Amino acid sequence: MGNPPKNKQVTNNEDTPIISVRHVSKIYPVEDDEPVKALDDVSLDIYPGEICCIFGQSGSGKSTLLNQLAGLEKPEIGAIRIQNTILNRLNEEQLAVFRQKHIGFVFQSYNLLGHLNALENVEMPLIFQGVDPVKRKQLAENMLIKVGLEKRMLHYPRQMSGGQQQRTGIARAFVSHPSIVFADEPTGNLDSKSSKQIMEMFLKFSREFHQTIVIVSHDQETANYADHIIRLSDGKIVEQIRK
């Protein structure tokens, strides 16, 4: 992918973390075998406007950590705070509302709805938020233009390349301007050219909208775009780097 541009937001120790994780552990039972400790006493802080990469090989615990941060799973031990909300204290309905208001998602497999065109897919988060139909269409069109899909708005996922589908997924994640966007291996199914374009979009939107982006990846090239790299191994943080 080459080297990313150096244009990161300035953060300092006086900033209040947007995400705080304290002593989080997650254990999965395994039938007829020892339980697997997917996360082992993980503590970290992520600051507003950071691009943070949770980096590690398969089985390191990075996807489990992302699920914890997004409130998709709850830790057995420890606490996760996003802004002023402790996720552990929310029930499933409260978590769903919280995610709708504050969080966007980008997936490796795109997760677009096949029966909807690009414009309709991007409108989905705004529908859940009750945005007026005229306004949500305008917002979705503007985001698709930002990701370079002004000529693909009425195309269905099957009519788009992998890179175009991922751009649609990015437009959907950012359309409501959430405080945080979580991205799970967002370049995992893409060639190197498309991967570079996707990561440059993350960088641009993070700077333009001052949004926090948390990316899970096993790819060092993807990690090179991050301000903050958290490397996991066997469920533990073994290294943290802030550029």
PDB file of C-alpha atoms in Angstrom:
ATOM      1  CA  MET A   1       0.000   0.000   0.000  1.00  0.00           C
ATOM      2  CA  GLY A   2       2.880   2.396   0.528  1.00  0.00           C
ATOM      3  CA  ASN A   3       3.234   4.879   3.343  1.00  0.00           C
ATOM      4  CA  PRO A   4       0.136   6.773   4.523  1.00  0.00           C
ATOM      5  CA  PRO A   5       0.125  10.554   4.759  1.00  0.00           C
ATOM      6  CA  LYS A   6       1.150  11.918   8.155  1.00  0.00           C
ATOM      7  CA  ASN A   7      -1.751  14.160   9.101  1.00  0.00           C
ATOM      8  CA  LYS A   8      -3.076  12.793  12.362  1.00  0.00           C
ATOM      9  CA  GLN A   9      -5.080  14.646  14.960  1.00  0.00           C
ATOM     10  CA  VAL A  10      -3.120  15.826  17.969  1.00  0.00           C
ATOM     11  CA  THR A  11      -4.116  14.201  21.228  1.00  0.00           C
ATOM     12  CA  ASN A  12      -2.496  14.500  24.625  1.00  0.00           C
ATOM     13  CA  ASN A  13      -2.736  13.030  28.081  1.00  0.00           C
ATOM     14  CA  GLU A  14      -5.155  15.759  29.176  1.00  0.00           C
ATOM     15  CA  ASP A  15      -7.798  14.537  26.699  1.00  0.00           C
ATOM     16  CA  THR A  16     -10.598  12.380  28.051  1.00  0.00           C
ATOM     17  CA  PRO A  17     -10.595   8.937  26.400  1.00  0.00           C
ATOM     18  CA  ILE A  18     -13.641   8.219  24.286  1.00  0.00           C
ATOM     19  CA  ILE A  19     -13.143   4.501  25.015  1.00  0.00           C
ATOM     20  CA  SER A  20     -11.753   3.107  28.272  1.00  0.00           C
ATOM     21  CA  VAL A  21     -11.252  -0.593  28.921  1.00  0.00           C
ATOM     22  CA  ARG A  22     -10.306  -1.793  32.390  1.00  0.00           C
ATOM     23  CA  HIS A  23      -9.192  -5.328  33.269  1.00  0.00           C
ATOM     24  CA  VAL A  24     -11.430  -7.048  30.734  1.00  0.00           C
ATOM     25  CA  SER A  25     -11.298 -10.820  30.412  1.00  0.00           C
ATOM     26  CA  LYS A  26     -13.402 -13.114  28.262  1.00  0.00           C
ATOM     27  CA  ILE A  27     -13.460 -16.899  28.594  1.00  0.00           C
ATOM     28  CA  TYR A  28     -15.171 -19.292  26.189  1.00  0.00           C
ATOM     29  CA  PRO A  29     -16.086 -22.797  27.386  1.00  0.00           C
ATOM     30  CA  VAL A  30     -14.900 -25.661  25.183  1.00  0.00           C
ATOM     31  CA  GLU A  31     -16.640 -29.017  25.340  1.00  0.00           C
ATOM     32  CA  ASP A  32     -14.356 -31.761  26.692  1.00  0.00           C
ATOM     33  CA  ASP A  33     -11.400 -29.395  26.856  1.00  0.00           C
ATOM     34  CA  GLU A  34      -9.929 -26.515  28.828  1.00  0.00           C
ATOM     35  CA  PRO A  35     -11.794 -23.180  28.530  1.00  0.00           C
ATOM     36  CA  VAL A  36     -10.228 -20.677  26.137  1.00  0.00           C
ATOM     37  CA  LYS A  37      -9.277 -17.301  27.608  1.00  0.00           C
ATOM     38  CA  ALA A  38      -9.816 -15.100  24.550  1.00  0.00           C
ATOM     39  CA  LEU A  39      -9.015 -11.905  26.481  1.00  0.00           C
ATOM     40  CA  ASP A  40      -6.786 -11.793  29.549  1.00  0.00           C
ATOM     41  CA  ASP A  41      -6.890  -8.680  31.772  1.00  0.00           C
ATOM     42  CA  VAL A  42      -6.963  -6.135  28.928  1.00  0.00           C
ATOM     43  CA  SER A  43      -6.834  -2.417  29.784  1.00  0.00           C
ATOM     44  CA  LEU A  44      -6.517   0.418  27.258  1.00  0.00           C
ATOM     45  CA  ASP A  45      -7.609   3.946  26.372  1.00  0.00           C
ATOM     46  CA  ILE A  46      -8.576   5.270  22.943  1.00  0.00           C
ATOM     47  CA  TYR A  47      -8.844   9.026  22.432  1.00  0.00           C
ATOM     48  CA  PRO A  48     -11.230  11.111  20.301  1.00  0.00           C
ATOM     49  CA  GLY A  49     -10.130  11.388  16.678  1.00  0.00           C
ATOM     50  CA  GLU A  50      -7.652   8.520  16.839  1.00  0.00           C
ATOM     51  CA  ILE A  51      -7.330   5.845  14.209  1.00  0.00           C
ATOM     52  CA  CYS A  52      -6.611   2.823  16.371  1.00  0.00           C
ATOM     53  CA  CYS A  53      -5.585  -0.546  14.958  1.00  0.00           C
ATOM     54  CA  ILE A  54      -6.055  -3.665  17.069  1.00  0.00           C
ATOM     55  CA  PHE A  55      -3.386  -5.786  15.448  1.00  0.00           C
ATOM     56  CA  GLY A  56      -2.616  -9.476  15.762  1.00  0.00           C
ATOM     57  CA  GLN A  57      -2.608 -12.861  14.131  1.00  0.00           C
ATOM     58  CA  SER A  58      -5.605 -15.191  13.930  1.00  0.00           C
ATOM     59  CA  GLY A  59      -6.585 -16.333  17.417  1.00  0.00           C
ATOM     60  CA  SER A  60      -4.920 -13.397  19.164  1.00  0.00           C
ATOM     61  CA  GLY A  61      -8.221 -12.120  20.565  1.00  0.00           C
ATOM     62  CA  LYS A  62      -8.585  -9.025  18.400  1.00  0.00           C
ATOM     63  CA  SER A  63     -12.081  -9.806  17.059  1.00  0.00           C
ATOM     64  CA  THR A  64     -13.240 -10.722  20.560  1.00  0.00           C
ATOM     65  CA  LEU A  65     -11.973  -7.371  21.804  1.00  0.00           C
ATOM     66  CA  LEU A  66     -13.793  -5.564  19.008  1.00  0.00           C
ATOM     67  CA  ASN A  67     -17.017  -7.361  19.946  1.00  0.00           C
ATOM     68  CA  GLN A  68     -16.547  -6.245  23.542  1.00  0.00           C
ATOM     69  CA  LEU A  69     -15.926  -2.631  22.554  1.00  0.00           C
ATOM     70  CA  ALA A  70     -19.019  -2.614  20.339  1.00  0.00           C
ATOM     71  CA  GLY A  71     -21.215  -4.128  23.048  1.00  0.00           C
ATOM     72  CA  LEU A  72     -21.884  -7.243  20.970  1.00  0.00           C
ATOM     73  CA  GLU A  73     -20.538  -9.382  23.825  1.00  0.00           C
ATOM     74  CA  LYS A  74     -20.078  -8.686  27.512  1.00  0.00           C
ATOM     75  CA  PRO A  75     -16.899  -9.432  29.468  1.00  0.00           C
ATOM     76  CA  GLU A  76     -16.923 -11.884  32.363  1.00  0.00           C
ATOM     77  CA  ILE A  77     -14.574  -9.554  34.222  1.00  0.00           C
ATOM     78  CA  GLY A  78     -13.844  -5.851  33.873  1.00  0.00           C
ATOM     79  CA  ALA A  79     -15.605  -2.803  32.458  1.00  0.00           C
ATOM     80  CA  ILE A  80     -15.861  -0.931  29.166  1.00  0.00           C
ATOM     81  CA  ARG A  81     -16.787   2.739  29.073  1.00  0.00           C
ATOM     82  CA  ILE A  82     -17.616   4.631  25.876  1.00  0.00           C
ATOM     83  CA  GLN A  83     -17.950   8.360  26.435  1.00  0.00           C
ATOM     84  CA  ASN A  84     -19.838   8.466  29.746  1.00  0.00           C
ATOM     85  CA  THR A  85     -21.630   5.138  29.360  1.00  0.00           C
ATOM     86  CA  ILE A  86     -20.520   1.869  30.953  1.00  0.00           C
ATOM     87  CA  LEU A  87     -21.597  -0.748  28.418  1.00  0.00           C
ATOM     88  CA  ASN A  88     -21.721  -3.559  30.975  1.00  0.00           C
ATOM     89  CA  ARG A  89     -24.672  -1.868  32.684  1.00  0.00           C
ATOM     90  CA  LEU A  90     -26.870  -1.705  29.576  1.00  0.00           C
ATOM     91  CA  ASN A  91     -29.405  -4.354  28.625  1.00  0.00           C
ATOM     92  CA  GLU A  92     -29.721  -5.548  25.018  1.00  0.00           C
ATOM     93  CA  GLU A  93     -32.353  -2.976  24.075  1.00  0.00           C
ATOM     94  CA  GLN A  94     -30.314  -0.131  25.582  1.00  0.00           C
ATOM     95  CA  LEU A  95     -27.195  -1.381  23.801  1.00  0.00           C
ATOM     96  CA  ALA A  96     -29.031  -1.409  20.457  1.00  0.00           C
ATOM     97  CA  VAL A  97     -30.157   2.188  20.955  1.00  0.00           C
ATOM     98  CA  PHE A  98     -26.654   3.216  22.034  1.00  0.00           C
ATOM     99  CA  ARG A  99     -25.089   1.671  18.922  1.00  0.00           C
ATOM    100  CA  GLN A 100     -27.621   3.384  16.655  1.00  0.00           C
ATOM    101  CA  LYS A 101     -26.744   6.780  18.142  1.00  0.00           C
ATOM    102  CA  HIS A 102     -22.988   6.530  18.547  1.00  0.00           C
ATOM    103  CA  ILE A 103     -21.447   3.684  16.526  1.00  0.00           C
ATOM    104  CA  GLY A 104     -20.902   2.735  12.872  1.00  0.00           C
ATOM    105  CA  PHE A 105     -19.666  -0.606  11.541  1.00  0.00           C
ATOM    106  CA  VAL A 106     -17.613  -1.676   8.513  1.00  0.00           C
ATOM    107  CA  PHE A 107     -17.345  -5.415   7.883  1.00  0.00           C
ATOM    108  CA  GLN A 108     -14.885  -7.582   5.965  1.00  0.00           C
ATOM    109  CA  SER A 109     -17.756  -9.252   4.090  1.00  0.00           C
ATOM    110  CA  TYR A 110     -19.472  -5.878   3.432  1.00  0.00           C
ATOM    111  CA  ASN A 111     -22.836  -7.029   4.922  1.00  0.00           C
ATOM    112  CA  LEU A 112     -24.863  -5.140   2.334  1.00  0.00           C
ATOM    113  CA  LEU A 113     -28.485  -6.102   1.786  1.00  0.00           C
ATOM    114  CA  GLY A 114     -28.660  -7.714  -1.634  1.00  0.00           C
ATOM    115  CA  HIS A 115     -32.208  -6.613  -2.399  1.00  0.00           C
ATOM    116  CA  LEU A 116     -31.334  -2.936  -1.814  1.00  0.00           C
ATOM    117  CA  ASN A 117     -29.267  -0.695  -4.084  1.00  0.00           C
ATOM    118  CA  ALA A 118     -26.284   1.302  -2.826  1.00  0.00           C
ATOM    119  CA  LEU A 119     -28.361   4.361  -1.963  1.00  0.00           C
ATOM    120  CA  GLU A 120     -30.899   2.313  -0.028  1.00  0.00           C
ATOM    121  CA  ASN A 121     -28.157   0.440   1.849  1.00  0.00           C
ATOM    122  CA  VAL A 122     -26.549   3.700   2.933  1.00  0.00           C
ATOM    123  CA  GLU A 123     -29.909   5.076   4.066  1.00  0.00           C
ATOM    124  CA  MET A 124     -30.479   2.187   6.501  1.00  0.00           C
ATOM    125  CA  PRO A 125     -28.870   3.714   9.653  1.00  0.00           C
ATOM    126  CA  LEU A 126     -30.815   6.922   9.059  1.00  0.00           C
ATOM    127  CA  ILE A 127     -34.085   4.993   8.800  1.00  0.00           C
ATOM    128  CA  PHE A 128     -33.424   3.467  12.237  1.00  0.00           C
ATOM    129  CA  GLN A 129     -32.761   6.960  13.583  1.00  0.00           C
ATOM    130  CA  GLY A 130     -36.056   8.267  12.206  1.00  0.00           C
ATOM    131  CA  VAL A 131     -34.504  10.767   9.805  1.00  0.00           C
ATOM    132  CA  ASP A 132     -36.933  12.392   7.356  1.00  0.00           C
ATOM    133  CA  PRO A 133     -36.974  10.495   4.007  1.00  0.00           C
ATOM    134  CA  VAL A 134     -35.974  13.530   1.920  1.00  0.00           C
ATOM    135  CA  LYS A 135     -33.100  14.422   4.242  1.00  0.00           C
ATOM    136  CA  ARG A 136     -31.822  10.856   4.561  1.00  0.00           C
ATOM    137  CA  LYS A 137     -31.742  10.439   0.787  1.00  0.00           C
ATOM    138  CA  GLN A 138     -29.734  13.646   0.473  1.00  0.00           C
ATOM    139  CA  LEU A 139     -27.312  12.580   3.217  1.00  0.00           C
ATOM    140  CA  ALA A 140     -26.866   9.142   1.628  1.00  0.00           C
ATOM    141  CA  GLU A 141     -26.265  10.658  -1.811  1.00  0.00           C
ATOM    142  CA  ASN A 142     -23.664  13.034  -0.374  1.00  0.00           C
ATOM    143  CA  MET A 143     -21.788  10.171   1.319  1.00  0.00           C
ATOM    144  CA  LEU A 144     -21.795   8.047  -1.833  1.00  0.00           C
ATOM    145  CA  ILE A 145     -20.348  11.008  -3.729  1.00  0.00           C
ATOM    146  CA  LYS A 146     -17.631  11.324  -1.052  1.00  0.00           C
ATOM    147  CA  VAL A 147     -16.619   7.692  -1.561  1.00  0.00           C
ATOM    148  CA  GLY A 148     -16.600   8.061  -5.348  1.00  0.00           C
ATOM    149  CA  LEU A 149     -19.792   6.131  -6.139  1.00  0.00           C
ATOM    150  CA  GLU A 150     -21.897   8.902  -7.637  1.00  0.00           C
ATOM    151  CA  LYS A 151     -22.433   6.724 -10.737  1.00  0.00           C
ATOM    152  CA  ARG A 152     -23.251   3.573  -8.732  1.00  0.00           C
ATOM    153  CA  MET A 153     -25.999   4.822  -6.410  1.00  0.00           C
ATOM    154  CA  LEU A 154     -28.719   2.701  -8.020  1.00  0.00           C
ATOM    155  CA  HIS A 155     -26.551  -0.390  -8.473  1.00  0.00           C
ATOM    156  CA  TYR A 156     -27.146  -3.499  -6.386  1.00  0.00           C
ATOM    157  CA  PRO A 157     -24.312  -5.276  -4.542  1.00  0.00           C
ATOM    158  CA  ARG A 158     -24.152  -8.013  -7.203  1.00  0.00           C
ATOM    159  CA  GLN A 159     -23.447  -5.303  -9.787  1.00  0.00           C
ATOM    160  CA  MET A 160     -20.470  -3.886  -7.891  1.00  0.00           C
ATOM    161  CA  SER A 161     -16.878  -4.983  -7.359  1.00  0.00           C
ATOM    162  CA  GLY A 162     -15.583  -5.842  -3.898  1.00  0.00           C
ATOM    163  CA  GLY A 163     -13.964  -2.429  -3.584  1.00  0.00           C
ATOM    164  CA  GLN A 164     -17.190  -0.686  -4.581  1.00  0.00           C
ATOM    165  CA  GLN A 165     -19.172  -2.749  -2.099  1.00  0.00           C
ATOM    166  CA  GLN A 166     -16.749  -1.817   0.658  1.00  0.00           C
ATOM    167  CA  ARG A 167     -17.019   1.859  -0.285  1.00  0.00           C
ATOM    168  CA  THR A 168     -20.771   1.503   0.068  1.00  0.00           C
ATOM    169  CA  GLY A 169     -20.236  -0.084   3.472  1.00  0.00           C
ATOM    170  CA  ILE A 170     -18.026   2.832   4.495  1.00  0.00           C
ATOM    171  CA  ALA A 171     -20.627   5.345   3.307  1.00  0.00           C
ATOM    172  CA  ARG A 172     -23.237   3.498   5.377  1.00  0.00           C
ATOM    173  CA  ALA A 173     -21.004   3.510   8.467  1.00  0.00           C
ATOM    174  CA  PHE A 174     -20.235   7.235   8.271  1.00  0.00           C
ATOM    175  CA  VAL A 175     -23.553   8.625   6.982  1.00  0.00           C
ATOM    176  CA  SER A 176     -24.941   9.377  10.452  1.00  0.00           C
ATOM    177  CA  HIS A 177     -21.591  10.794  11.649  1.00  0.00           C
ATOM    178  CA  PRO A 178     -21.231   8.405  14.606  1.00  0.00           C
ATOM    179  CA  SER A 179     -18.659   9.162  17.282  1.00  0.00           C
ATOM    180  CA  ILE A 180     -16.913   5.833  16.657  1.00  0.00           C
ATOM    181  CA  VAL A 181     -16.602   3.544  13.646  1.00  0.00           C
ATOM    182  CA  PHE A 182     -15.540  -0.070  14.216  1.00  0.00           C
ATOM    183  CA  ALA A 183     -14.041  -1.875  11.223  1.00  0.00           C
ATOM    184  CA  ASP A 184     -13.426  -5.631  11.263  1.00  0.00           C
ATOM    185  CA  GLU A 185     -10.735  -6.598   8.719  1.00  0.00           C
ATOM    186  CA  PRO A 186     -12.107  -4.005   6.255  1.00  0.00           C
ATOM    187  CA  THR A 187      -9.472  -4.751   3.596  1.00  0.00           C
ATOM    188  CA  GLY A 188      -9.383  -8.517   4.102  1.00  0.00           C
ATOM    189  CA  ASN A 189     -11.218  -9.344   0.850  1.00  0.00           C
ATOM    190  CA  LEU A 190      -9.636  -6.638  -1.312  1.00  0.00           C
ATOM    191  CA  ASP A 191      -6.624  -6.352  -3.595  1.00  0.00           C
ATOM    192  CA  SER A 192      -3.758  -4.045  -2.647  1.00  0.00           C
ATOM    193  CA  LYS A 193      -4.980  -1.100  -4.749  1.00  0.00           C
ATOM    194  CA  SER A 194      -8.499  -1.220  -3.310  1.00  0.00           C
ATOM    195  CA  SER A 195      -7.087  -1.708   0.191  1.00  0.00           C
ATOM    196  CA  LYS A 196      -5.013   1.457  -0.130  1.00  0.00           C
ATOM    197  CA  GLN A 197      -8.048   3.418  -1.337  1.00  0.00           C
ATOM    198  CA  ILE A 198     -10.181   2.149   1.549  1.00  0.00           C
ATOM    199  CA  MET A 199      -7.590   3.032   4.178  1.00  0.00           C
ATOM    200  CA  GLU A 200      -7.125   6.501   2.706  1.00  0.00           C
ATOM    201  CA  MET A 201     -10.896   7.003   3.008  1.00  0.00           C
ATOM    202  CA  PHE A 202     -10.768   6.058   6.682  1.00  0.00           C
ATOM    203  CA  LEU A 203      -7.942   8.532   7.180  1.00  0.00           C
ATOM    204  CA  LYS A 204      -9.795  11.303   5.341  1.00  0.00           C
ATOM    205  CA  PHE A 205     -13.094  10.846   7.164  1.00  0.00           C
ATOM    206  CA  SER A 206     -11.450  10.557  10.561  1.00  0.00           C
ATOM    207  CA  ARG A 207      -9.724  13.901  10.017  1.00  0.00           C
ATOM    208  CA  GLU A 208     -12.645  15.622   8.326  1.00  0.00           C
ATOM    209  CA  PHE A 209     -15.287  14.606  10.871  1.00  0.00           C
ATOM    210  CA  HIS A 210     -12.974  14.149  13.904  1.00  0.00           C
ATOM    211  CA  GLN A 211     -14.259  10.620  14.371  1.00  0.00           C
ATOM    212  CA  THR A 212     -12.610   7.777  16.214  1.00  0.00           C
ATOM    213  CA  ILE A 213     -11.951   4.687  14.108  1.00  0.00           C
ATOM    214  CA  VAL A 214     -11.059   1.302  15.595  1.00  0.00           C
ATOM    215  CA  ILE A 215      -9.806  -1.209  13.036  1.00  0.00           C
ATOM    216  CA  VAL A 216      -9.133  -4.900  13.612  1.00  0.00           C
ATOM    217  CA  SER A 217      -6.488  -6.273  11.273  1.00  0.00           C
ATOM    218  CA  HIS A 218      -3.722  -8.820  10.884  1.00  0.00           C
ATOM    219  CA  ASP A 219      -2.198  -6.770   8.040  1.00  0.00           C
ATOM    220  CA  GLN A 220       0.826  -4.626   8.861  1.00  0.00           C
ATOM    221  CA  GLU A 221       0.095  -2.309   5.927  1.00  0.00           C
ATOM    222  CA  THR A 222      -3.299  -1.519   7.434  1.00  0.00           C
ATOM    223  CA  ALA A 223      -1.708  -0.920  10.837  1.00  0.00           C
ATOM    224  CA  ASN A 224       0.646   1.619   9.232  1.00  0.00           C
ATOM    225  CA  TYR A 225      -2.287   3.994   8.803  1.00  0.00           C
ATOM    226  CA  ALA A 226      -3.076   4.049  12.523  1.00  0.00           C
ATOM    227  CA  ASP A 227      -2.171   6.686  15.100  1.00  0.00           C
ATOM    228  CA  HIS A 228      -2.417   4.075  17.829  1.00  0.00           C
ATOM    229  CA  ILE A 229      -1.492   0.412  17.398  1.00  0.00           C
ATOM    230  CA  ILE A 230      -2.494  -2.179  19.990  1.00  0.00           C
ATOM    231  CA  ARG A 231      -0.868  -5.552  19.372  1.00  0.00           C
ATOM    232  CA  LEU A 232      -2.508  -8.604  20.899  1.00  0.00           C
ATOM    233  CA  SER A 233      -1.177 -12.105  21.394  1.00  0.00           C
ATOM    234  CA  ASP A 234      -3.003 -14.902  23.216  1.00  0.00           C
ATOM    235  CA  GLY A 235      -5.592 -12.460  24.515  1.00  0.00           C
ATOM    236  CA  LYS A 236      -3.074 -10.065  26.065  1.00  0.00           C
ATOM    237  CA  ILE A 237      -1.772  -6.664  24.996  1.00  0.00           C
ATOM    238  CA  VAL A 238       1.910  -7.184  24.273  1.00  0.00           C
ATOM    239  CA  GLU A 239       2.643  -3.775  22.742  1.00  0.00           C
ATOM    240  CA  GLN A 240       1.076  -0.333  22.333  1.00  0.00           C
ATOM    241  CA  ILE A 241       2.460   2.328  19.992  1.00  0.00           C
ATOM    242  CA  ARG A 242       1.251   5.901  19.556  1.00  0.00           C
ATOM    243  CA  LYS A 243       2.744   7.790  16.638  1.00  0.00           C
TER     244      LYS A 243
END
